[in-house]
């Protein structure tokens, strides 16, 4: 086939991609105005037209695609989103455009998805259930300080209510409280209420599917220069659970030849215990867009404690061919032609478009655990998954739970699940008090019909209490926090500041409303772990000499004798402090070694 015929064939097969490759704004606008059915088409390299345009750093083509509603939340074959690729270009204007549309689409998706989810709930049996979230760690002295929360879920017809305990972090103290989130669905709209029982306030918002004219508000969602700058000067971090190699096996109990399949009773239900092996938590960090100063700052901020955490770290770098053209170096350093790129018969031999990647991959293997009950009174796909979908709209923890329970699980309802969240943090979710059978709940009546247990929920459970102040929230508003993985880590780090607060019950939902931390959550994770261990050791090995080293202040001058005494005490205190620090360091290393051995 001649070169001209090949170009014509490829252009016909990928018309939008072809225009995006050549950054043809007018051509894209004209084509998409007529028909945008194929705006999400994947090319032979696994990219949508928007992903292709952003990876190439083509601002005009990206604008044309974004203006016609191209999906910003898609991922390429390596698991990176459009936002990740926009950051990697180092172009602040392109990143601002992508972030603006992403935030708009997130809001549109959330309010558009809620009525559909509530419609799915309408046809399922009513129920009440409690979901207890416990955050645990395999690292000694850290697990007891991790927060926990209990979600109480009411479902009646198209209405859902979720109660949580309240976390607020005020300087050095955890605060408790009560919050309810109520969703009431109708045909084409829903009412969302956030009830603060402590302040006796309720915030009411009526949500509908976003009309086309809502797109005009995109400018009001444009991120500030500080937000854009913060992202461009920080590494791109992508954390996910690799589910491709997961396998489920029955847990055994007993010794030697007497081993048998393990069963346990969880909240009154007999459960088979399974463990999921080959669960890998992968963190990819890209730094090709950073200046040398930013790279050094990021590397210097890493804690040496990472070497104890059992992670495998691999650096991956891709090479290009620099020919003095800076623009081409950033977008197409391997000089790939469109005829090569769009031809599936051509092997690129590890060449790719976009700035050459500088990637560090951290991998840690975990074992997830499952407790499955074959005769549980709830249905996972019909009753629980719609609730998890509802919570997943703005919570990545529920999204991770959804991804896990939608795998090909063994038969039965997962009464208890333990899954990894971060390198040193696991989440344990336990379902209990189904239909208020174990403990009575106001507004919930347990019904027994032959061997089936159901419940009836009073309508007042889905109404704001009388006497509460009613507030409205005009304009776009999201019930939840984006990037809550990073904020959760910050909340945990803050919780470790106060000794003795580890018994307080806190909620994930409200923890995410704490003050936003620095951009690099890897560093926060390691610093939180290090602070937890150091403070625990300090509390266990507190030295009385610390009190002696505080010299009293006096207005009059000290005598020579007093001065000599003070110097002697200071030197003695210094030696004692050095000895104590050495003991703590040895104890810390011993604890970490033991934890790795036991793990």
mmCIF file with all atom_site columns, C-alpha atoms in Angstrom, residues 47 50-59 62 72-99 231-232 234-238 285-290 330-331 353-358:
data_model
loop_
_atom_site.group_PDB
_atom_site.id
_atom_site.type_symbol
_atom_site.label_atom_id
_atom_site.label_alt_id
_atom_site.label_comp_id
_atom_site.label_asym_id
_atom_site.label_entity_id
_atom_site.label_seq_id
_atom_site.pdbx_PDB_ins_code
_atom_site.Cartn_x
_atom_site.Cartn_y
_atom_site.Cartn_z
_atom_site.occupancy
_atom_site.B_iso_or_equiv
_atom_site.pdbx_formal_charge
_atom_site.auth_seq_id
_atom_site.auth_comp_id
_atom_site.auth_asym_id
_atom_site.auth_atom_id
_atom_site.pdbx_PDB_model_num
ATOM 1  C CA . UNK A 1 47  ? -5.793  6.301  23.828 1.00 0.00 ? 47  UNK A CA 1
ATOM 2  C CA . UNK A 1 50  ? -8.342  13.720 24.334 1.00 0.00 ? 50  UNK A CA 1
ATOM 3  C CA . UNK A 1 51  ? -5.710  11.484 25.911 1.00 0.00 ? 51  UNK A CA 1
ATOM 4  C CA . UNK A 1 52  ? -3.738  11.657 22.661 1.00 0.00 ? 52  UNK A CA 1
ATOM 5  C CA . UNK A 1 53  ? -3.963  15.446 22.387 1.00 0.00 ? 53  UNK A CA 1
ATOM 6  C CA . UNK A 1 54  ? -2.963  15.998 26.018 1.00 0.00 ? 54  UNK A CA 1
ATOM 7  C CA . UNK A 1 55  ? -0.074  13.518 25.851 1.00 0.00 ? 55  UNK A CA 1
ATOM 8  C CA . UNK A 1 56  ? 1.237   15.378 22.813 1.00 0.00 ? 56  UNK A CA 1
ATOM 9  C CA . UNK A 1 57  ? 0.799   18.689 24.668 1.00 0.00 ? 57  UNK A CA 1
ATOM 10 C CA . UNK A 1 58  ? -1.577  20.086 22.023 1.00 0.00 ? 58  UNK A CA 1
ATOM 11 C CA . UNK A 1 59  ? -3.484  22.851 23.808 1.00 0.00 ? 59  UNK A CA 1
ATOM 12 C CA . UNK A 1 62  ? -7.422  19.624 23.811 1.00 0.00 ? 62  UNK A CA 1
ATOM 13 C CA . UNK A 1 72  ? -11.422 13.635 31.335 1.00 0.00 ? 72  UNK A CA 1
ATOM 14 C CA . UNK A 1 73  ? -11.566 10.654 33.693 1.00 0.00 ? 73  UNK A CA 1
ATOM 15 C CA . UNK A 1 74  ? -10.432 7.994  31.219 1.00 0.00 ? 74  UNK A CA 1
ATOM 16 C CA . UNK A 1 75  ? -7.192  6.083  31.739 1.00 0.00 ? 75  UNK A CA 1
ATOM 17 C CA . UNK A 1 76  ? -4.584  4.920  29.277 1.00 0.00 ? 76  UNK A CA 1
ATOM 18 C CA . UNK A 1 77  ? -3.212  1.377  29.177 1.00 0.00 ? 77  UNK A CA 1
ATOM 19 C CA . UNK A 1 78  ? -0.694  2.229  31.930 1.00 0.00 ? 78  UNK A CA 1
ATOM 20 C CA . UNK A 1 79  ? -3.403  3.433  34.325 1.00 0.00 ? 79  UNK A CA 1
ATOM 21 C CA . UNK A 1 80  ? -2.675  7.166  34.045 1.00 0.00 ? 80  UNK A CA 1
ATOM 22 C CA . UNK A 1 81  ? -5.510  9.671  33.698 1.00 0.00 ? 81  UNK A CA 1
ATOM 23 C CA . UNK A 1 82  ? -5.739  12.740 31.494 1.00 0.00 ? 82  UNK A CA 1
ATOM 24 C CA . UNK A 1 83  ? -4.845  14.872 34.533 1.00 0.00 ? 83  UNK A CA 1
ATOM 25 C CA . UNK A 1 84  ? -1.673  12.841 35.087 1.00 0.00 ? 84  UNK A CA 1
ATOM 26 C CA . UNK A 1 85  ? -0.615  13.328 31.474 1.00 0.00 ? 85  UNK A CA 1
ATOM 27 C CA . UNK A 1 86  ? -1.437  17.035 31.586 1.00 0.00 ? 86  UNK A CA 1
ATOM 28 C CA . UNK A 1 87  ? 0.792   17.456 34.638 1.00 0.00 ? 87  UNK A CA 1
ATOM 29 C CA . UNK A 1 88  ? 3.593   15.593 32.887 1.00 0.00 ? 88  UNK A CA 1
ATOM 30 C CA . UNK A 1 89  ? 3.580   18.060 29.988 1.00 0.00 ? 89  UNK A CA 1
ATOM 31 C CA . UNK A 1 90  ? 4.526   20.854 32.409 1.00 0.00 ? 90  UNK A CA 1
ATOM 32 C CA . UNK A 1 91  ? 2.080   23.206 30.629 1.00 0.00 ? 91  UNK A CA 1
ATOM 33 C CA . UNK A 1 92  ? 0.132   25.169 33.294 1.00 0.00 ? 92  UNK A CA 1
ATOM 34 C CA . UNK A 1 93  ? -2.510  26.423 30.842 1.00 0.00 ? 93  UNK A CA 1
ATOM 35 C CA . UNK A 1 94  ? -3.249  22.931 29.550 1.00 0.00 ? 94  UNK A CA 1
ATOM 36 C CA . UNK A 1 95  ? -3.421  21.570 33.108 1.00 0.00 ? 95  UNK A CA 1
ATOM 37 C CA . UNK A 1 96  ? -5.809  24.354 34.177 1.00 0.00 ? 96  UNK A CA 1
ATOM 38 C CA . UNK A 1 97  ? -8.143  23.518 31.262 1.00 0.00 ? 97  UNK A CA 1
ATOM 39 C CA . UNK A 1 98  ? -8.115  19.815 32.103 1.00 0.00 ? 98  UNK A CA 1
ATOM 40 C CA . UNK A 1 99  ? -8.675  20.369 35.838 1.00 0.00 ? 99  UNK A CA 1
ATOM 41 C CA . UNK A 1 231 ? 0.620   20.141 40.946 1.00 0.00 ? 231 UNK A CA 1
ATOM 42 C CA . UNK A 1 232 ? 3.278   20.928 38.365 1.00 0.00 ? 232 UNK A CA 1
ATOM 43 C CA . UNK A 1 234 ? 5.026   17.832 42.650 1.00 0.00 ? 234 UNK A CA 1
ATOM 44 C CA . UNK A 1 235 ? 5.458   14.263 41.382 1.00 0.00 ? 235 UNK A CA 1
ATOM 45 C CA . UNK A 1 236 ? 2.575   12.454 39.681 1.00 0.00 ? 236 UNK A CA 1
ATOM 46 C CA . UNK A 1 237 ? 1.551   9.693  42.103 1.00 0.00 ? 237 UNK A CA 1
ATOM 47 C CA . UNK A 1 238 ? -0.775  6.865  41.093 1.00 0.00 ? 238 UNK A CA 1
ATOM 48 C CA . UNK A 1 285 ? 5.692   8.105  40.866 1.00 0.00 ? 285 UNK A CA 1
ATOM 49 C CA . UNK A 1 286 ? 6.543   10.117 37.754 1.00 0.00 ? 286 UNK A CA 1
ATOM 50 C CA . UNK A 1 287 ? 8.984   13.031 37.874 1.00 0.00 ? 287 UNK A CA 1
ATOM 51 C CA . UNK A 1 288 ? 9.904   13.808 34.261 1.00 0.00 ? 288 UNK A CA 1
ATOM 52 C CA . UNK A 1 289 ? 8.129   17.181 34.437 1.00 0.00 ? 289 UNK A CA 1
ATOM 53 C CA . UNK A 1 290 ? 10.039  18.361 37.518 1.00 0.00 ? 290 UNK A CA 1
ATOM 54 C CA . UNK A 1 330 ? 8.464   17.197 25.148 1.00 0.00 ? 330 UNK A CA 1
ATOM 55 C CA . UNK A 1 331 ? 5.702   15.700 22.959 1.00 0.00 ? 331 UNK A CA 1
ATOM 56 C CA . UNK A 1 353 ? 4.788   9.664  22.433 1.00 0.00 ? 353 UNK A CA 1
ATOM 57 C CA . UNK A 1 354 ? 4.936   12.176 25.277 1.00 0.00 ? 354 UNK A CA 1
ATOM 58 C CA . UNK A 1 355 ? 7.824   13.395 27.360 1.00 0.00 ? 355 UNK A CA 1
ATOM 59 C CA . UNK A 1 356 ? 10.287  10.591 28.226 1.00 0.00 ? 356 UNK A CA 1
ATOM 60 C CA . UNK A 1 357 ? 9.109   9.092  31.506 1.00 0.00 ? 357 UNK A CA 1
ATOM 61 C CA . UNK A 1 358 ? 11.097  9.097  34.716 1.00 0.00 ? 358 UNK A CA 1
#
